[in-house]
Coordinates of C-alpha atoms and ligand atoms in Angstrom, one line a residue:
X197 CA 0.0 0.0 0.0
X198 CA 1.0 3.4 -0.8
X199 CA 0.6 6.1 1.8
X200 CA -1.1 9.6 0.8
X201 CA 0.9 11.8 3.2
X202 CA 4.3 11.5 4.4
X203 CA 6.5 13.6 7.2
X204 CA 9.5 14.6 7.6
X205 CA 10.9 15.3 10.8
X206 CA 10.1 13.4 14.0
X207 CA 10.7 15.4 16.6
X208 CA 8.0 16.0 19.1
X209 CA 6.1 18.4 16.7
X210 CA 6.7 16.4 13.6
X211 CA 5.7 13.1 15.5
X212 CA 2.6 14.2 17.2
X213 CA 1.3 15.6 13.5
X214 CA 1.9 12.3 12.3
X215 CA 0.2 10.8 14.6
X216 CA -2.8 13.0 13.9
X217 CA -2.6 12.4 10.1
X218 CA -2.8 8.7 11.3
X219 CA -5.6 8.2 12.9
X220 CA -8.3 10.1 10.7
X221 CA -10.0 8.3 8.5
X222 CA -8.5 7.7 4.7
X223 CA -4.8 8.8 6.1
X224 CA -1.7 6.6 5.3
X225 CA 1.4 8.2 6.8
X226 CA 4.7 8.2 5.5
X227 CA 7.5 8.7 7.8
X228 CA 11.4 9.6 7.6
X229 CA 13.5 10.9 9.9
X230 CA 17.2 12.2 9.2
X231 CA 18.2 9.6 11.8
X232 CA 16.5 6.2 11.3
X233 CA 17.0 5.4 14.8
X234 CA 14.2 8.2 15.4
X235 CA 12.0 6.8 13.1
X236 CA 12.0 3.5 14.4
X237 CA 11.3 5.0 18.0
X238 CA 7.9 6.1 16.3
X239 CA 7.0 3.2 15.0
X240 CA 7.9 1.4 18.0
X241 CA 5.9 3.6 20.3
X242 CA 2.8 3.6 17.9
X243 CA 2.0 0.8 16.4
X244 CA -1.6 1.2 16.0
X245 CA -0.5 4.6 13.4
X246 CA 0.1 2.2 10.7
X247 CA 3.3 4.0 9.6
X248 CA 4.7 3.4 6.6
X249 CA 8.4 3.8 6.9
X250 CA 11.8 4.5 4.9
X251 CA 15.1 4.6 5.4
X252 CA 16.1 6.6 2.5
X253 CA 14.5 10.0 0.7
X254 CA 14.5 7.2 -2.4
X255 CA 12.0 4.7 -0.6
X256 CA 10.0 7.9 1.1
X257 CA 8.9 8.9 -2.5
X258 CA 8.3 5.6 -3.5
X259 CA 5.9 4.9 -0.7
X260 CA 3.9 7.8 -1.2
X261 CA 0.9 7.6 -3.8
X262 CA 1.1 10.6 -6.4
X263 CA 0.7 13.6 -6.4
X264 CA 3.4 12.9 -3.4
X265 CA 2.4 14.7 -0.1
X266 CA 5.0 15.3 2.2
X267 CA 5.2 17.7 4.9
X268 CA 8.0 19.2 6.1
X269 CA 8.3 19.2 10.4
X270 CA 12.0 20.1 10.9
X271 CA 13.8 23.4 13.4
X272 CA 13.6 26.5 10.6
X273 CA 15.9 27.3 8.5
X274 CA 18.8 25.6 7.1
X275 CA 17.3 22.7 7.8
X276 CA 14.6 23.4 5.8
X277 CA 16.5 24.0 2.9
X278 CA 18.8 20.8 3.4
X279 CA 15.2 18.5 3.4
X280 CA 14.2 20.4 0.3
X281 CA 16.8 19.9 -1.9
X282 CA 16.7 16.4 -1.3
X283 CA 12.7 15.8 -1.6
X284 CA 13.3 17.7 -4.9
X285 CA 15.9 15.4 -6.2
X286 CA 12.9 12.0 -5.5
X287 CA 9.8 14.0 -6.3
X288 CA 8.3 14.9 -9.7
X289 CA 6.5 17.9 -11.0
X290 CA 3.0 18.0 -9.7
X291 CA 4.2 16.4 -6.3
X292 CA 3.6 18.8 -3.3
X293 CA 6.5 19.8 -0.8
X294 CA 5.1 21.2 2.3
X295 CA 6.8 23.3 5.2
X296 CA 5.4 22.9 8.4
X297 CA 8.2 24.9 10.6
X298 CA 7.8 28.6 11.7
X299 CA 9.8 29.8 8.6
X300 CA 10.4 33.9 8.1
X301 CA 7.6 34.6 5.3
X302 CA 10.6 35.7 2.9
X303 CA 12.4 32.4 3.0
X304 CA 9.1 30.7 1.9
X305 CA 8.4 33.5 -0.9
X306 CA 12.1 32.5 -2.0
X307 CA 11.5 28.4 -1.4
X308 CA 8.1 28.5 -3.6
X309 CA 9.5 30.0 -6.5
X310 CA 12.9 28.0 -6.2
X311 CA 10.6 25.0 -6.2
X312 CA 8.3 26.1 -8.4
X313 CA 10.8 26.0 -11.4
X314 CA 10.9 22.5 -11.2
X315 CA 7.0 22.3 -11.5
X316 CA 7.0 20.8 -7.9
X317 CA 4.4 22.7 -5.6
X318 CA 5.7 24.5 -2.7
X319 CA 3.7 25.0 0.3
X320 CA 4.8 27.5 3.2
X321 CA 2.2 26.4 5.9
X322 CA 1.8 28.3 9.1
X323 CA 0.7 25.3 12.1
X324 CA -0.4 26.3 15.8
X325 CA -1.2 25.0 18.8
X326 CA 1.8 23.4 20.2
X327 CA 2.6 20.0 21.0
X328 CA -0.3 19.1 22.1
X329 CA -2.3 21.1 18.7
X330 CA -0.3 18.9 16.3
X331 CA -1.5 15.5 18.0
X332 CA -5.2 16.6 18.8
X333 CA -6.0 19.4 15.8
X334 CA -4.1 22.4 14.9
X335 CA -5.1 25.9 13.5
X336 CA -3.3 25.3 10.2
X337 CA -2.4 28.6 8.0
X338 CA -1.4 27.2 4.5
X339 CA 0.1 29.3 1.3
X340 CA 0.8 28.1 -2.0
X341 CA -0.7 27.3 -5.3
X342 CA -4.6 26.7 -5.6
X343 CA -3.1 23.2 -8.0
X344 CA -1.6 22.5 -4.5
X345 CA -4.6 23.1 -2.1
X346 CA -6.8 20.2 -4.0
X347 CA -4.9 18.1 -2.7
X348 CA -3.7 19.6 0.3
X349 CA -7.0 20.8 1.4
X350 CA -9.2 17.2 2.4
X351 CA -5.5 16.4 4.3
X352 CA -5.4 19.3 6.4
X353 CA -8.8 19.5 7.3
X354 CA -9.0 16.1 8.5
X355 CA -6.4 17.2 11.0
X356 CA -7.1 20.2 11.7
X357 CA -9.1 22.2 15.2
X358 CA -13.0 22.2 14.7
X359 CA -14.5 25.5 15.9
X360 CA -18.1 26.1 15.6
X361 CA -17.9 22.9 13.6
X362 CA -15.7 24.3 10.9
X363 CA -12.1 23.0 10.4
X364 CA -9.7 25.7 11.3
X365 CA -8.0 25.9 8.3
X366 CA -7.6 27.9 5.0
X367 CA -5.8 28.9 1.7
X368 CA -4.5 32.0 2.9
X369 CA -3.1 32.8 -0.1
X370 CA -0.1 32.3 -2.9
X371 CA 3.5 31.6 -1.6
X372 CA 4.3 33.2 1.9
X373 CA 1.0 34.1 2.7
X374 CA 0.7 31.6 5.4
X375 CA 3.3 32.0 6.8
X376 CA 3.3 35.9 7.0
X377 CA -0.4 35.1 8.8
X378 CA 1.5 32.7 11.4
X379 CA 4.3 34.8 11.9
X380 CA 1.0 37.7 12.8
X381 CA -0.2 34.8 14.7
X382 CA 2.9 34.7 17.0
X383 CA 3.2 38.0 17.8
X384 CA -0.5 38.8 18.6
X385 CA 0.6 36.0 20.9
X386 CA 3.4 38.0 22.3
X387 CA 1.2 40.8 22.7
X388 CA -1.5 38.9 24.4
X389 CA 0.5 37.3 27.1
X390 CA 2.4 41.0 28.0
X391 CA -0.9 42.1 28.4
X392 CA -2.1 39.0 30.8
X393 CA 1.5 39.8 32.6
X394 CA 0.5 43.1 33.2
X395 CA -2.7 42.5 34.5
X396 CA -1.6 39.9 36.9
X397 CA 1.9 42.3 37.7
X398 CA -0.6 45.3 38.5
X399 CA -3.2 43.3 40.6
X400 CA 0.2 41.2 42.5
X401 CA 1.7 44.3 43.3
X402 CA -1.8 46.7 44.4
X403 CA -3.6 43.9 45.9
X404 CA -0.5 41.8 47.9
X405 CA -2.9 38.9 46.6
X406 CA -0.9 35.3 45.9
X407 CA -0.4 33.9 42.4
X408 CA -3.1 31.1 43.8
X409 CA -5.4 33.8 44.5
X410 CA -4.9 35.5 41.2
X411 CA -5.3 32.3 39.4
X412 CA -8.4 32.4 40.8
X413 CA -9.2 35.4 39.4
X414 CA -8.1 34.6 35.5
X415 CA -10.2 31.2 36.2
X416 CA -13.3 33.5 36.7
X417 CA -12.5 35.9 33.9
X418 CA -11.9 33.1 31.6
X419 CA -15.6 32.4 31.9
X420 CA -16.6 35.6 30.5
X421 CA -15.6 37.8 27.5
X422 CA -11.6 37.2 28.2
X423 CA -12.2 33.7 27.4
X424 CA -9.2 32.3 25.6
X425 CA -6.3 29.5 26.2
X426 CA -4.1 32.2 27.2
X427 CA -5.7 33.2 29.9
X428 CA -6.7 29.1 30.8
X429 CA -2.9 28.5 30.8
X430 CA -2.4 31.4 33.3
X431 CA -4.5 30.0 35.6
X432 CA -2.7 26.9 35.8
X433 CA 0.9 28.1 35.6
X434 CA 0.2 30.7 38.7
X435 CA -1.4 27.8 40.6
X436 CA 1.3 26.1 39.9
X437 CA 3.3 25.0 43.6
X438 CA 7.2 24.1 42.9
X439 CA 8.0 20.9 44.6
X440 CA 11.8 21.6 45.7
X441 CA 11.1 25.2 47.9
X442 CA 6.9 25.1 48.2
X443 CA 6.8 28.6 46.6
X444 CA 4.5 29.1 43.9
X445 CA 6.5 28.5 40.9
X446 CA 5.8 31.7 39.5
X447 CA 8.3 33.2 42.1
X448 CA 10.9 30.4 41.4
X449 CA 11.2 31.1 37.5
X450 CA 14.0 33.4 36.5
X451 CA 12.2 36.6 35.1
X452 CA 13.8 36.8 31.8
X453 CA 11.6 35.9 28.6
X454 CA 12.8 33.9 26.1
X455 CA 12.1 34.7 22.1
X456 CA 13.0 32.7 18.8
X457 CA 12.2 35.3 16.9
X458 CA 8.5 35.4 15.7
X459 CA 7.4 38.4 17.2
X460 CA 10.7 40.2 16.4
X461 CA 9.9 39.5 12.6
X462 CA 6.4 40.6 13.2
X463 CA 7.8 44.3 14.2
X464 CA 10.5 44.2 11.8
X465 CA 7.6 43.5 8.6
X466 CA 5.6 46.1 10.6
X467 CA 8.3 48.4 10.6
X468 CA 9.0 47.9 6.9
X469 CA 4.9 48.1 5.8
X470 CA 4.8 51.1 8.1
X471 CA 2.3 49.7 10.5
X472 CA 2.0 50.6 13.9
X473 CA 1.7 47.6 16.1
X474 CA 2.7 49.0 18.9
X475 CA 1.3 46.5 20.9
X476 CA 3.2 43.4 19.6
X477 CA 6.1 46.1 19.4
X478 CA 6.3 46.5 23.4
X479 CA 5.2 43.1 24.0
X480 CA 8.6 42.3 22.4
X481 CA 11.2 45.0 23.6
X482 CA 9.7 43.7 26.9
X483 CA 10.9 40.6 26.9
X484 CA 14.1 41.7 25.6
X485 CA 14.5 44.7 28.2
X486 CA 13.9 41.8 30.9
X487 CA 16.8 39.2 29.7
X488 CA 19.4 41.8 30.3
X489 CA 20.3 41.4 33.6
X490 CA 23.3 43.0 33.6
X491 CA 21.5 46.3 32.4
X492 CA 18.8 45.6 35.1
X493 CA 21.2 45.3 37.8
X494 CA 22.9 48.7 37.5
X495 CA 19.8 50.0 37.0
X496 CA 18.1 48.9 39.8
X497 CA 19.5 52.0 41.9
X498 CA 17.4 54.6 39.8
X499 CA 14.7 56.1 41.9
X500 CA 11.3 55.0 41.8
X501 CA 8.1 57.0 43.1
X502 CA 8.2 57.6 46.6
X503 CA 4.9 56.7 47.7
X504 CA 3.7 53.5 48.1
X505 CA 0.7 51.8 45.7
X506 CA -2.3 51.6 47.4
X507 CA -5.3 50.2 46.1
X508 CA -8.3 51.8 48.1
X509 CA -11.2 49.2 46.3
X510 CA -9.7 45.8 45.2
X511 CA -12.3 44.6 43.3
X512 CA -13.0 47.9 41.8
X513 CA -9.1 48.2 40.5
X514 CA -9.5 44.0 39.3
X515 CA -12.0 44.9 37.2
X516 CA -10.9 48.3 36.1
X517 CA -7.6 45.9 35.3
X518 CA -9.9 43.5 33.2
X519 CA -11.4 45.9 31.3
X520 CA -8.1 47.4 30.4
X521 CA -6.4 44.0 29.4
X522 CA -9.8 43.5 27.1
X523 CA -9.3 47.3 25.6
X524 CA -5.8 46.4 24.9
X525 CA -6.4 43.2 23.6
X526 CA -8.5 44.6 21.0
X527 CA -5.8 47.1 20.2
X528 CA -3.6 44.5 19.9
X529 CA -5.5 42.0 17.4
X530 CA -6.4 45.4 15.7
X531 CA -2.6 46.1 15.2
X532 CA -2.2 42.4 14.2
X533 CA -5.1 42.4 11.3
X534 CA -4.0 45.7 9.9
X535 CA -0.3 44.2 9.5
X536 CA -2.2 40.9 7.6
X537 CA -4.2 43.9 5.1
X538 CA -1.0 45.9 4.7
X539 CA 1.0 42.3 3.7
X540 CA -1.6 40.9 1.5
X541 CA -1.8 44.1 -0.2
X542 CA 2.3 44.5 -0.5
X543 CA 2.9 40.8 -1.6
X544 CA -0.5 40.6 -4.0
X545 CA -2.0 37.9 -1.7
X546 CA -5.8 38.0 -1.7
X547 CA -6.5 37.1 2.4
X548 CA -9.4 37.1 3.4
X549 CA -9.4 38.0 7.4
X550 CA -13.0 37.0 8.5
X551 CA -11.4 33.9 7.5
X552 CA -8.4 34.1 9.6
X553 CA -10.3 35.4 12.3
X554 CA -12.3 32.5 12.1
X555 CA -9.3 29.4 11.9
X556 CA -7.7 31.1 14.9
X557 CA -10.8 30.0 17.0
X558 CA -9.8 26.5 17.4
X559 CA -6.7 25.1 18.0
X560 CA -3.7 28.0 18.0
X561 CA -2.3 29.8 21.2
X562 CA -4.4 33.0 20.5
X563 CA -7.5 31.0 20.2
X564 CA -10.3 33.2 22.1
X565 CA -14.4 33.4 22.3
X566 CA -12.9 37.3 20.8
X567 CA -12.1 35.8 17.5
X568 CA -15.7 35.5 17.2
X569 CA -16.3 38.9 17.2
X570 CA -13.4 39.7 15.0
X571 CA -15.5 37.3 12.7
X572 CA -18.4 38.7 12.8
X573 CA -16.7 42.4 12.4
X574 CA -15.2 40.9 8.9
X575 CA -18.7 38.9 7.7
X576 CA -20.5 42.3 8.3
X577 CA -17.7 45.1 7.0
X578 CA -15.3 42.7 4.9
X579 CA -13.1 45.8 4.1
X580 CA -13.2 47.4 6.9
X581 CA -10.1 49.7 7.2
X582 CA -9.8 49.3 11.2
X583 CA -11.0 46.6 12.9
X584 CA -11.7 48.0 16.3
X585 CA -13.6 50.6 14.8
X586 CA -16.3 47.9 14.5
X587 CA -19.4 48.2 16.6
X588 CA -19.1 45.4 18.9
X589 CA -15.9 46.8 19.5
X590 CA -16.7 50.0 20.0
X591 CA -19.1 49.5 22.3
X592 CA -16.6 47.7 24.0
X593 CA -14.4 50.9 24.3
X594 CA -17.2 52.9 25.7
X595 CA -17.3 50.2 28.6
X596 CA -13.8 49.8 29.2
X597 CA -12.0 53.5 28.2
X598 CA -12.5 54.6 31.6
X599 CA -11.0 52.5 33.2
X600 CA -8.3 51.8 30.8
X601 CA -7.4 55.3 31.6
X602 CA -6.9 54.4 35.5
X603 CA -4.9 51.6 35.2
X604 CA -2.5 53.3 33.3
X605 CA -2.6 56.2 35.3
X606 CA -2.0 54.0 38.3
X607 CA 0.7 51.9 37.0
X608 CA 2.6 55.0 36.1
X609 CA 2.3 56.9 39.7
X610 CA 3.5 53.2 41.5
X611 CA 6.1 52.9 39.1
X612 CA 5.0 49.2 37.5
X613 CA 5.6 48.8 33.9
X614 CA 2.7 48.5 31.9
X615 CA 4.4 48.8 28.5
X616 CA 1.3 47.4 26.4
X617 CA -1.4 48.7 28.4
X618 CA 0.0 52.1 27.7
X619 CA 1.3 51.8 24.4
X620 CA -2.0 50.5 23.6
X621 CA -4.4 53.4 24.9
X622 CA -1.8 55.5 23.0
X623 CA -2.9 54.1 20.0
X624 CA -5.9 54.7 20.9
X625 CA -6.2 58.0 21.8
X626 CA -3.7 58.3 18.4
X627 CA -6.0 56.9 15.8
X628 CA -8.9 58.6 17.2
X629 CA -7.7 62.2 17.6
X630 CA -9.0 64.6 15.3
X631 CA -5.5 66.2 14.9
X632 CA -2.4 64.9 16.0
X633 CA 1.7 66.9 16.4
X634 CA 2.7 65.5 12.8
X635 CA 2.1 69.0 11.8
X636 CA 4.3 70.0 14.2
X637 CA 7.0 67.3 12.7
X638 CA 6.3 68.7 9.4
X639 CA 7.0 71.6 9.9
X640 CA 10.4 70.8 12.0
X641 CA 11.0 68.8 9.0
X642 CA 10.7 71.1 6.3
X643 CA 13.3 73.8 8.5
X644 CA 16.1 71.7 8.8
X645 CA 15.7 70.0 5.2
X646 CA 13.2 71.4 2.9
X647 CA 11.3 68.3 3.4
X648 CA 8.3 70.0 2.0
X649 CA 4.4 70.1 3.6
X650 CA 1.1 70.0 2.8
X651 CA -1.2 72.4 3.8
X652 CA -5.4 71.7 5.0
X653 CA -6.8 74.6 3.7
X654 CA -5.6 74.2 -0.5
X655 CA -3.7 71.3 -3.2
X656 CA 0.1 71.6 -3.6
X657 CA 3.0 71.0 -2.0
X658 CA 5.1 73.7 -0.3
X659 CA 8.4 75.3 1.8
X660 CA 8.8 78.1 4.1
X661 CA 12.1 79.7 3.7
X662 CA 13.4 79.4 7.0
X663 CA 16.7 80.6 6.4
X664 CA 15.7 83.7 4.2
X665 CA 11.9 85.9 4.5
X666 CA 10.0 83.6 5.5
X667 CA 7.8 83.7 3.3
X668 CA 6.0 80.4 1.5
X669 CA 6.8 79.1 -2.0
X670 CA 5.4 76.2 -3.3
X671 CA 7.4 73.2 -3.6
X672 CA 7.8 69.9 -5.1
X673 CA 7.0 66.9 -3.4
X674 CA 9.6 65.3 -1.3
X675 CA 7.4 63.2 0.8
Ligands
6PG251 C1 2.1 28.2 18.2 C2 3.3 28.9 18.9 C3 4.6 28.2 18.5 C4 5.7 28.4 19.5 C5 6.3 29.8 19.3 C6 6.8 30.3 20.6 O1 1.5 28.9 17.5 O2 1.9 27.0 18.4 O3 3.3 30.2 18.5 O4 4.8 28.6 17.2 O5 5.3 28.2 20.7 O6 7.4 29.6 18.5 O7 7.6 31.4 20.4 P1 8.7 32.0 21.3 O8 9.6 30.9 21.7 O9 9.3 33.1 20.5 O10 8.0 32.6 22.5

């Protein structure tokens, strides 16, 4: 028997998905691993997966049925690249090469087309939900050729999350697409966990409450509009008691964040399509401003305010702390969406993002009850230009600005970081003001280098002479 999908890579990741391809219905997996030992670990371990296994990238292709399948679960990056080259050498045009891994958008715009010129279909998929999403059902964010989803398609959805009873999964769009939406994925996720940090750092530090006790509080908000895995996991990790010193574990980790690099390339794309996520922005200089202790520990002697944060009304100031977490969130997924329209309109990908909204229900790290909402924002404005300007969400602003506005206040009088709360109202207030200073930088612009400005009251482009009368001239445009 021939198998219809094979995988490469059996890590724990590349395993798990395996297993998951395995026991749906009209599956036959193919397995190889660089090592054979590692492949015959699998097989050993699961039997009842029916695994077809090889040896050799030579017996892979011949056990898979055509068009060959095979996806691609290896550490990105030149890894990547070394499985490629050799799948290319077995497989035949038509056949379908597919990357699995978190790969950097760019690499997969530059694998696709490499592998395209052998008439061999590349596909840059974007897969979330851990270890534990690639053995029970991902959220699965494929690119590629449309030849390539007909095949790809029934595969992936067998595997995939079901949310509201729909597979979470999608042709994003050509080439990189999916992989630019995963990559947006990740570093909503960054920004979604700063902002859970916050909350619990603010609430910790006004309340004197335990990490048990504020467990208790994320359980209770996780049965309400906050619902999400995020905030699930939180729970559990600040409930969490370490074994060797009885102190919540919370206190026992080492407070510096590690990254691979997904949210960085998130800001970096941002940066370059001149969107402001500010949110994921913060969400990442904050964990790289806490893994520099040596920076932290000389300045630990700067002063800090000298009164002490008091919190007159607890529960007042928890839920003025949900409600900002919720603003900020919708900032955040906001920032996040516009970066997806500002990509797809850059690269010529045609995304549609009610549909993204709606295979990140099930199955990824940012999965929410929200992305709902987000959903139903999309299926009733498909264009619109600002997602939180929708009116579920505005509604939501009118409920939670207030005390937004509070918690920010607060954490900047006791002196606790709230880099994505903040940065987030900024936003806010930013895209909502009716005029904002740019004028002002036009004009400082235009002294010191003729830059040029535009003016509100008639067409043209134009120059003061600074350095002569005074006087105006019209200009050409410098930008
Ligand atoms: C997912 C996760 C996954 C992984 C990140 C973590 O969607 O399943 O995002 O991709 O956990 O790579 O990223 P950091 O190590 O950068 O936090």
């Amino acid at each position: 028997t021939h198998a219809n999908i094979g995988v490469v890579g059996l890590a724990v990741m590349g395993s798990n998905l395996a297993r998951n391809l395995a026991s749906r219905e009209g599956n036959t997996v193919a397995i190889f691993n660089r090592t054979y030992e590692k492949t015959q670990g699998v097989l050993d371990a699961h039997p009842e997966a029916g695994f077809i296994p090889a040896a050799t990238y030579e017996e892979f292709a011949a056990s898979l049925s055509k068009p060959r399948t095979a996806i691609i679960m290896v550490k990105a990056g030149a890894g990547t690249d070394a499985v490629i080259d050799e799948l290319v050498k077995v497989f035949e045009p038509g056949d379908i090469i597919v990357d699995g891994g978190n790969a950097f958008f760019p690499d997969t715009i530059r694998r696709e087309k490499a592998v395209r010129s052998t008439g061999i279909n590349f596909v840059g998929a974007g897969i979330s939900g851990g270890e534990e999403g690639a053995l029970t059902g991902p959220s699965i964010m494929p690119g590629g050729s449309d030849e390539s989803w007909v095949t790809l398609g029934p595969i992936l959805r067998s595997i995939a999350a079901i949310a509201e009873g729909e597979p979470c999964v999608t042709h994003v769009g050509h080439d990189g697409a999916g992989h630019f939406v995963k990559m947006v994925h990740n570093g909503i996720e960054y920004a979604d966990m700063q902002l859970i940090a916050e909350a619990y750092d603010l609430i910790r530090r006004g309340t004197g409450k335990s990490p048990a006790e504020i467990a208790e509080i994320f359980a209770e908000w996780n049965r309400g509009e906050l619902e999400s895995y995020l905030i699930e996991i939180t729970a559990e990790v600040l409930r969490q008691v370490d074994a060797s010193t009885g102190k919540p574990l919370v206190d026992v980790i080492l407070d510096q964040a590690g990254a691979k690099g997904t949210g960085a390339w998130t800001v970096q794309t941002a940066l370059s399509l001149g969107v402001p996520v500010s949110g994921i922005a913060e969400a990442t200089f904050a964990r790289s401003l806490s893994s520099h202790p040596e920076q932290r520990a000389v300045a630990g002697s700067l002063p800090g305010p000298a009164e002490e944060f008091v919190v007159a009304d607890e529960a007042a100031f928890i839920e003025d702390v949900r409600l900002a977490l919720y603003a900020s969130k919708i900032v955040a997924y906001s920032q996040g969406f516009d970066e997806i329209r500002a990509g797809a309109a850059e690269y010529g990908w045609n995304i549609d993002l009610g549909a993204i909204s709606k295979i990140w229900r099930g199955g990824c790290i940012i999965r929410a009850q929200f992305l709902n909402r987000i959903a139903d924002a999309y299926a009733e404005t498909p264009d619109l230009p600002v997602l939180m300007t929708a009116p579920y969400f505005a509604e939501a602003f009118t409920r939670a600005q207030a005390a937004w506005r509070r918690v920010v206040v607060a954490a900047a009088q006791a002196g606790i970081p709230s880099p994505a709360f903040s940065s987030s109202l900024s936003y806010y207030d930013g895209i909502r003001a009716d005029r904002l200073p740019a004028a002002l930088v036009q004009g400082q612009r235009d002294f010191f280098g003729a830059h040029t400005y535009k003016r509100i009251d008639k067409p043209g482009t134009f120059h003061t002479q600074w350095s002569g009368d005074r006087t105006e001239i019209e200009a050409e445009d410098t930008h």
